[in-house]
Backbone as ProteinMPNN parsed JSONL, in Angstrom:
{"seq_chain_A": "MIASEEKRPVDTGQNKLLFIFTDQHYFVHLLIGGCDPEEGCSLFFLDYLASSIQVPFAAHGYGSYFILSLLDRWHRKKLTKGEAVELLKRCMAELKKRFIVTLPAVTIRIIDKDGYHTLPLLKEEDYVTK", "coords_chain_A": {"N_chain_A": [[-5.764, 5.176, -68.866], [-2.903, 3.064, -69.259], [0.393, 4.183, -69.771], [2.817, 3.053, -70.731], [4.392, 1.107, -73.352], [4.564, -1.717, -73.182], [2.487, -2.285, -71.478], [0.134, -1.852, -72.715], [-1.264, -4.114, -73.96], [-2.367, -5.175, -71.657], [-4.153, -3.144, -70.84], [-5.881, -3.25, -73.101], [-6.815, -5.888, -72.799], [-8.169, -5.605, -70.376], [-10.249, -3.778, -71.105], [-11.628, -5.291, -73.019], [-12.373, -7.554, -71.459], [-14.013, -6.245, -69.586], [-16.136, -5.423, -71.248], [-17.087, -7.932, -72.158], [-17.717, -9.061, -69.698], [-19.932, -7.578, -68.886], [-21.783, -8.365, -70.696], [-21.853, -11.19, -71.135], [-21.216, -14.262, -69.378], [-18.008, -15.01, -68.555], [-15.19, -16.699, -67.329], [-12.027, -15.935, -66.976], [-8.497, -16.065, -66.633], [-5.603, -14.307, -67.268], [-2.14, -14.301, -68.176], [0.08, -11.911, -68.975], [2.856, -11.006, -70.705], [5.698, -8.972, -71.459], [8.251, -6.879, -73.014], [9.879, -3.796, -72.552], [12.007, -1.387, -74.009], [13.038, 0.714, -72.359], [11.975, 0.262, -69.743], [12.341, -2.402, -69.197], [11.512, -5.97, -68.811], [8.191, -7.154, -68.082], [5.549, -8.687, -66.244], [2.159, -9.427, -66.15], [-0.808, -10.061, -64.273], [-4.07, -10.81, -65.089], [-7.255, -10.821, -63.964], [-10.514, -12.499, -63.805], [-12.339, -10.539, -63.337], [-11.403, -8.402, -64.639], [-9.413, -6.936, -63.44], [-6.058, -5.907, -62.976], [-2.574, -6.582, -62.174], [0.825, -5.923, -61.805], [3.293, -8.424, -61.573], [5.982, -10.352, -60.128], [6.273, -13.039, -60.656], [4.075, -15.742, -61.697], [1.3, -17.984, -61.481], [-1.533, -19.909, -62.319], [-4.703, -21.547, -61.788], [-5.461, -24.879, -60.594], [-2.957, -26.116, -60.161], [-1.394, -24.028, -59.303], [-1.599, -23.858, -56.543], [0.217, -25.628, -55.568], [2.695, -24.784, -56.563], [3.204, -22.013, -56.203], [4.441, -21.426, -53.747], [6.983, -22.455, -54.165], [7.885, -20.852, -56.199], [7.813, -18.415, -54.841], [9.85, -18.873, -52.937], [12.231, -19.413, -54.482], [12.451, -17.709, -56.622], [14.239, -15.036, -58.163], [15.067, -11.681, -58.922], [16.931, -11.327, -61.036], [17.202, -13.787, -62.595], [18.961, -16.155, -64.605], [18.424, -17.549, -67.918], [18.942, -20.262, -67.858], [18.771, -20.762, -65.09], [16.08, -20.101, -64.659], [14.795, -22.119, -66.15], [15.577, -24.374, -64.683], [14.243, -23.785, -62.308], [11.638, -24.016, -63.255], [11.681, -26.724, -63.806], [11.856, -27.734, -61.215], [9.383, -26.887, -60.298], [7.69, -28.357, -61.995], [8.359, -30.969, -61.163], [7.345, -30.941, -58.651], [4.64, -30.667, -59.112], [4.244, -33.123, -60.495], [4.558, -34.868, -58.397], [2.544, -34.161, -56.556], [0.122, -33.435, -57.816], [-2.887, -34.363, -59.559], [-3.042, -34.519, -62.294], [-1.44, -35.685, -65.239], [1.365, -34.479, -66.77], [2.989, -34.887, -69.496], [4.803, -33.45, -71.129], [6.14, -30.179, -71.544], [5.876, -27.015, -73.086], [8.176, -24.479, -73.389], [8.338, -21.008, -73.34], [10.184, -18.153, -73.648], [10.281, -14.757, -72.855], [12.036, -11.989, -73.737], [14.23, -9.093, -74.157], [14.908, -9.413, -76.837], [12.666, -10.475, -78.071], [10.387, -13.275, -78.248], [11.161, -16.606, -77.433], [11.135, -20.053, -78.242], [11.928, -22.775, -76.352], [13.525, -26.083, -76.386], [11.29, -28.884, -76.092], [10.24, -29.689, -72.849], [10.462, -32.638, -71.307], [8.827, -35.186, -69.358], [10.709, -36.981, -68.137], [12.86, -35.345, -67.859], [12.293, -33.639, -65.738], [11.517, -35.101, -63.51], [12.146, -35.96, -60.25], [14.503, -38.235, -58.781]], "CA_chain_A": [[-4.977, 4.195, -69.648], [-1.498, 2.91, -68.825], [1.133, 4.766, -70.873], [3.974, 2.269, -71.233], [4.106, 0.298, -74.488], [4.365, -3.116, -72.812], [1.243, -2.416, -70.657], [-1.049, -1.63, -73.588], [-2.138, -5.344, -74.053], [-3.141, -5.329, -70.373], [-5.286, -2.23, -70.955], [-6.8, -3.811, -74.092], [-7.478, -7.03, -72.184], [-9.142, -5.093, -69.369], [-11.422, -3.224, -71.774], [-12.399, -6.395, -73.65], [-13.041, -8.311, -70.411], [-15.08, -5.476, -69.031], [-17.236, -5.512, -72.179], [-17.613, -9.323, -72.13], [-18.287, -9.277, -68.372], [-21.227, -6.974, -68.788], [-22.758, -8.984, -71.654], [-21.934, -12.62, -70.933], [-20.402, -14.751, -68.245], [-16.768, -15.766, -68.84], [-14.194, -16.662, -66.207], [-10.704, -16.122, -67.57], [-7.314, -15.47, -66.019], [-4.542, -14.166, -68.245], [-0.829, -13.88, -67.834], [0.523, -11.15, -70.121], [4.222, -10.61, -70.507], [6.292, -8.169, -72.506], [9.459, -6.135, -72.696], [9.979, -2.415, -73.002], [13.442, -1.05, -74.004], [13.402, 1.596, -71.221], [11.565, -0.239, -68.392], [12.626, -3.807, -69.026], [10.424, -6.944, -68.963], [7.162, -7.166, -67.064], [4.507, -9.751, -66.286], [0.913, -8.938, -65.505], [-1.899, -11.049, -64.056], [-5.352, -10.17, -65.318], [-8.247, -11.77, -63.519], [-11.815, -12.567, -64.498], [-13.103, -9.256, -63.096], [-10.648, -7.404, -65.438], [-8.431, -6.139, -62.682], [-4.703, -6.375, -63.301], [-1.492, -6.203, -61.332], [2.151, -6.368, -62.237], [3.786, -9.448, -60.641], [7.292, -10.865, -60.447], [6.049, -14.414, -61.16], [2.643, -16.034, -61.581], [0.747, -19.29, -61.839], [-2.964, -19.916, -61.998], [-5.32, -22.856, -61.865], [-5.25, -25.708, -59.385], [-1.589, -26.404, -59.967], [-0.735, -22.903, -58.615], [-1.607, -24.117, -55.093], [1.397, -26.41, -55.267], [3.966, -24.259, -56.966], [3.446, -20.648, -55.881], [5.369, -21.323, -52.634], [8.324, -22.734, -54.72], [8.256, -19.627, -56.901], [8.115, -17.392, -53.819], [11.07, -19.166, -52.309], [13.395, -19.572, -55.361], [12.506, -16.689, -57.719], [15.075, -13.848, -57.897], [14.847, -10.654, -59.992], [17.882, -11.494, -62.143], [17.439, -15.158, -62.973], [19.361, -16.401, -65.993], [17.5, -18.459, -68.583], [19.216, -21.608, -67.29], [18.169, -20.844, -63.716], [14.61, -20.089, -64.854], [14.416, -23.484, -66.612], [15.743, -25.221, -63.515], [13.105, -23.487, -61.397], [10.457, -24.604, -63.886], [11.782, -28.197, -63.594], [11.554, -27.967, -59.835], [7.921, -26.761, -60.117], [7.071, -29.487, -62.631], [8.582, -32.151, -60.364], [6.376, -30.852, -57.514], [3.269, -31.033, -59.711], [4.225, -34.573, -60.713], [4.485, -35.539, -57.093], [1.376, -33.793, -55.742], [-1.033, -33.088, -58.596], [-3.499, -35.56, -60.14], [-2.979, -34.44, -63.745], [-0.218, -36.006, -65.796], [1.886, -33.559, -67.757], [4.108, -35.578, -70.071], [5.763, -32.536, -71.742], [5.835, -28.795, -71.354], [6.51, -26.088, -73.948], [8.718, -23.315, -72.639], [8.527, -19.8, -74.143], [10.851, -17.103, -72.841], [10.122, -13.395, -73.386], [13.138, -11.096, -73.329], [14.358, -7.866, -74.967], [15.056, -9.773, -78.229], [11.452, -11.063, -78.497], [10.12, -14.471, -77.516], [11.891, -17.763, -77.972], [10.632, -21.338, -77.773], [12.981, -23.714, -76.006], [13.174, -27.51, -76.69], [10.251, -29.484, -75.248], [10.695, -30.243, -71.541], [9.744, -33.901, -71.109], [8.637, -35.604, -67.961], [11.907, -37.589, -67.638], [13.806, -34.227, -67.563], [12.008, -32.924, -64.497], [11.17, -35.98, -62.42], [13.257, -36.194, -59.272], [14.595, -39.643, -58.457]], "C_chain_A": [[-3.524, 4.203, -69.203], [-0.652, 3.351, -70.028], [2.171, 3.851, -71.503], [3.51, 1.288, -72.357], [3.751, -1.137, -74.113], [3.067, -3.332, -72.031], [0.031, -2.235, -71.538], [-1.897, -2.93, -73.752], [-2.958, -5.55, -72.821], [-4.372, -4.418, -70.444], [-6.301, -2.761, -71.909], [-7.553, -4.977, -73.539], [-8.515, -6.62, -71.193], [-10.419, -4.613, -70.043], [-12.258, -4.349, -72.433], [-13.115, -7.259, -72.601], [-14.165, -7.568, -69.731], [-16.332, -5.526, -69.912], [-17.872, -6.884, -72.099], [-18.286, -9.569, -70.748], [-19.72, -8.733, -68.258], [-22.247, -7.656, -69.69], [-22.937, -10.433, -71.441], [-21.1, -13.016, -69.73], [-19.192, -15.562, -68.709], [-15.811, -15.601, -67.64], [-12.848, -16.973, -66.849], [-9.647, -15.437, -66.668], [-6.253, -15.421, -67.083], [-3.253, -13.775, -67.629], [-0.343, -13.185, -69.136], [1.924, -10.674, -69.844], [4.736, -9.838, -71.668], [7.562, -7.41, -72.055], [9.404, -4.788, -73.293], [11.472, -1.999, -72.966], [13.879, -0.173, -72.785], [13.148, 0.921, -69.871], [11.926, -1.72, -68.194], [11.389, -4.657, -69.19], [9.471, -6.866, -67.802], [6.216, -8.306, -67.298], [3.332, -9.234, -65.504], [-0.04, -10.063, -65.369], [-3.199, -10.277, -64.208], [-6.429, -11.191, -64.924], [-9.635, -11.647, -64.193], [-12.674, -11.372, -64.322], [-12.399, -8.083, -63.828], [-9.774, -6.495, -64.612], [-7.044, -6.731, -62.963], [-3.677, -5.827, -62.302], [-0.195, -6.741, -61.946], [2.732, -7.284, -61.163], [5.197, -9.886, -61.048], [7.249, -12.276, -61.037], [4.579, -14.686, -60.984], [2.433, -17.483, -61.971], [-0.717, -19.203, -61.547], [-3.508, -21.329, -62.243], [-4.966, -23.648, -60.611], [-3.77, -25.996, -59.083], [-0.791, -25.272, -59.263], [-0.64, -23.129, -57.084], [-0.358, -24.878, -54.658], [2.736, -25.682, -55.544], [4.249, -22.765, -56.606], [4.445, -20.49, -54.689], [6.789, -21.589, -53.126], [8.786, -21.44, -55.422], [8.576, -18.524, -55.912], [9.462, -17.616, -53.149], [12.301, -19.015, -53.237], [13.488, -18.482, -56.409], [13.371, -15.511, -57.204], [14.832, -12.912, -59.105], [15.705, -10.92, -61.216], [18.199, -12.93, -62.481], [18.021, -15.267, -64.422], [18.363, -17.368, -66.61], [17.689, -19.899, -68.059], [18.623, -21.799, -65.933], [16.653, -20.872, -63.743], [14.116, -21.476, -65.245], [14.557, -24.47, -65.465], [14.626, -25.052, -62.514], [11.838, -24.101, -61.945], [10.472, -26.12, -63.68], [11.443, -28.543, -62.178], [10.016, -27.883, -59.565], [7.192, -27.948, -60.783], [7.201, -30.751, -61.837], [7.601, -32.151, -59.174], [4.992, -31.202, -57.981], [3.218, -32.538, -59.981], [3.991, -35.342, -59.46], [3.13, -35.337, -56.431], [0.101, -33.547, -56.507], [-1.564, -34.297, -59.325], [-3.399, -35.622, -61.639], [-1.548, -34.791, -64.23], [0.195, -34.976, -66.88], [3.136, -34.121, -68.401], [5.162, -34.698, -70.681], [5.242, -31.111, -71.566], [6.574, -27.934, -72.453], [6.949, -24.906, -73.202], [8.896, -22.168, -73.658], [9.091, -18.74, -73.201], [10.701, -15.764, -73.598], [11.264, -12.611, -72.836], [13.21, -9.886, -74.298], [14.519, -8.161, -76.453], [13.796, -10.427, -78.797], [11.136, -12.297, -77.674], [10.735, -15.621, -78.238], [11.205, -19.044, -77.416], [11.813, -22.274, -77.587], [12.57, -25.153, -76.382], [12.133, -27.994, -75.64], [10.821, -30.038, -73.952], [9.828, -31.487, -71.241], [9.785, -34.342, -69.65], [9.967, -36.229, -67.361], [12.978, -36.497, -67.32], [13.56, -33.536, -66.254], [11.634, -33.81, -63.303], [12.415, -36.203, -61.566], [13.278, -37.67, -58.897], [14.617, -39.821, -56.958]], "O_chain_A": [[-2.989, 5.243, -68.817], [-0.927, 2.956, -71.161], [2.366, 3.892, -72.718], [2.411, 0.735, -72.311], [2.793, -1.711, -74.628], [2.597, -4.465, -71.936], [-1.075, -2.479, -71.055], [-3.124, -2.857, -73.691], [-4.09, -6.03, -72.883], [-5.488, -4.847, -70.152], [-7.491, -2.743, -71.597], [-8.761, -5.1, -73.742], [-9.607, -7.187, -71.145], [-11.524, -4.97, -69.635], [-13.488, -4.313, -72.378], [-14.267, -7.651, -72.781], [-15.162, -8.172, -69.337], [-17.447, -5.654, -69.407], [-19.093, -6.986, -71.982], [-19.324, -10.227, -70.679], [-20.589, -9.338, -67.629], [-23.452, -7.533, -69.465], [-24.061, -10.923, -71.545], [-20.379, -12.204, -69.15], [-19.346, -16.679, -69.203], [-15.667, -14.528, -67.055], [-12.564, -18.113, -67.216], [-9.888, -14.399, -66.052], [-6.022, -16.427, -67.753], [-3.227, -13.007, -66.668], [-0.353, -13.77, -70.219], [2.159, -10.001, -68.841], [4.254, -10.025, -72.785], [7.873, -7.33, -70.867], [8.938, -4.62, -74.42], [12.135, -2.249, -71.959], [14.984, -0.339, -72.268], [13.982, 0.988, -68.968], [11.81, -2.221, -67.076], [10.347, -4.178, -69.638], [9.865, -6.555, -66.678], [6.096, -8.826, -68.407], [3.449, -8.7, -64.401], [-0.103, -10.94, -66.231], [-3.416, -9.249, -63.566], [-6.497, -12.284, -65.485], [-9.856, -10.783, -65.041], [-13.641, -11.181, -65.059], [-12.766, -6.922, -63.646], [-9.431, -5.395, -65.046], [-6.909, -7.938, -63.162], [-3.872, -4.781, -61.682], [-0.139, -7.833, -62.511], [2.674, -6.963, -59.976], [5.552, -9.788, -62.223], [8.113, -12.645, -61.832], [3.892, -13.988, -60.239], [3.235, -18.108, -62.665], [-1.124, -18.499, -60.623], [-2.838, -22.177, -62.832], [-4.281, -23.166, -59.709], [-3.373, -26.106, -57.923], [0.292, -25.49, -58.719], [0.286, -22.647, -56.433], [0.067, -24.778, -53.507], [3.745, -25.916, -54.878], [5.391, -22.315, -56.696], [5.202, -19.521, -54.648], [7.731, -21.017, -52.577], [9.924, -21.0, -55.255], [9.524, -17.767, -56.124], [10.153, -16.651, -52.824], [13.331, -18.518, -52.78], [14.536, -18.345, -57.04], [13.275, -15.066, -56.06], [14.431, -13.364, -60.177], [15.231, -10.748, -62.339], [19.371, -13.269, -62.642], [17.599, -14.544, -65.324], [17.542, -17.946, -65.899], [16.725, -20.635, -67.851], [18.045, -22.843, -65.631], [16.018, -21.574, -62.956], [13.113, -21.949, -64.711], [13.698, -25.336, -65.306], [14.121, -26.019, -61.944], [11.04, -24.652, -61.188], [9.437, -26.733, -63.417], [10.794, -29.562, -61.94], [9.445, -28.636, -58.776], [6.225, -28.48, -60.239], [6.268, -31.555, -61.813], [7.103, -33.196, -58.754], [4.263, -31.943, -57.321], [2.194, -33.161, -59.701], [3.298, -36.359, -59.461], [2.616, -36.261, -55.8], [-0.953, -33.454, -55.878], [-0.789, -35.183, -59.685], [-3.647, -36.677, -62.223], [-0.569, -34.264, -63.703], [-0.582, -34.67, -67.786], [4.24, -33.869, -67.918], [6.319, -35.111, -70.766], [4.036, -30.888, -71.454], [7.764, -28.136, -72.692], [6.171, -24.348, -72.428], [9.525, -22.347, -74.701], [8.555, -18.475, -72.125], [10.959, -15.67, -74.798], [11.465, -12.553, -71.623], [12.336, -9.708, -75.145], [14.296, -7.27, -77.272], [13.843, -10.906, -79.93], [11.559, -12.386, -76.521], [10.832, -15.641, -79.465], [10.764, -19.079, -76.267], [12.585, -22.535, -78.51], [11.399, -25.408, -76.663], [12.126, -27.56, -74.488], [11.798, -30.788, -73.976], [8.634, -31.382, -70.963], [10.633, -33.937, -68.855], [10.272, -35.998, -66.191], [13.908, -36.767, -66.56], [14.464, -32.916, -65.693], [11.454, -33.303, -62.196], [13.502, -36.554, -62.024], [12.231, -38.291, -58.716], [14.693, -40.95, -56.471]]}, "name": "protein", "num_of_chains": 1, "seq": "MIASEEKRPVDTGQNKLLFIFTDQHYFVHLLIGGCDPEEGCSLFFLDYLASSIQVPFAAHGYGSYFILSLLDRWHRKKLTKGEAVELLKRCMAELKKRFIVTLPAVTIRIIDKDGYHTLPLLKEEDYVTK"}
């Protein structure tokens, strides 16, 4: 078991997915984020085989093929909230340009040491590049 408090949901998710995987067929990918007072904030990617890894950023699904390279290029360890929202806008603009699914609005939730916060809805006109 992983000792850190923020990693416990990952452990729990792994155990549940292992149980489900042996009984029925489910294909799920999870992104689990949290903050620990001593270690700071972390993000984990948990795949359908119940393996997990800590990652600096993540995306999954078909849209990830278009935006992971943007995240790789522009992500920094100490992004401010404003810079993170701008990076999200850049990713959403790329999806608008290259992906077949229309995403008229996006809910943004930020996890930090003070808990999680929901930002105002990010609408399509806010992230479309002219």
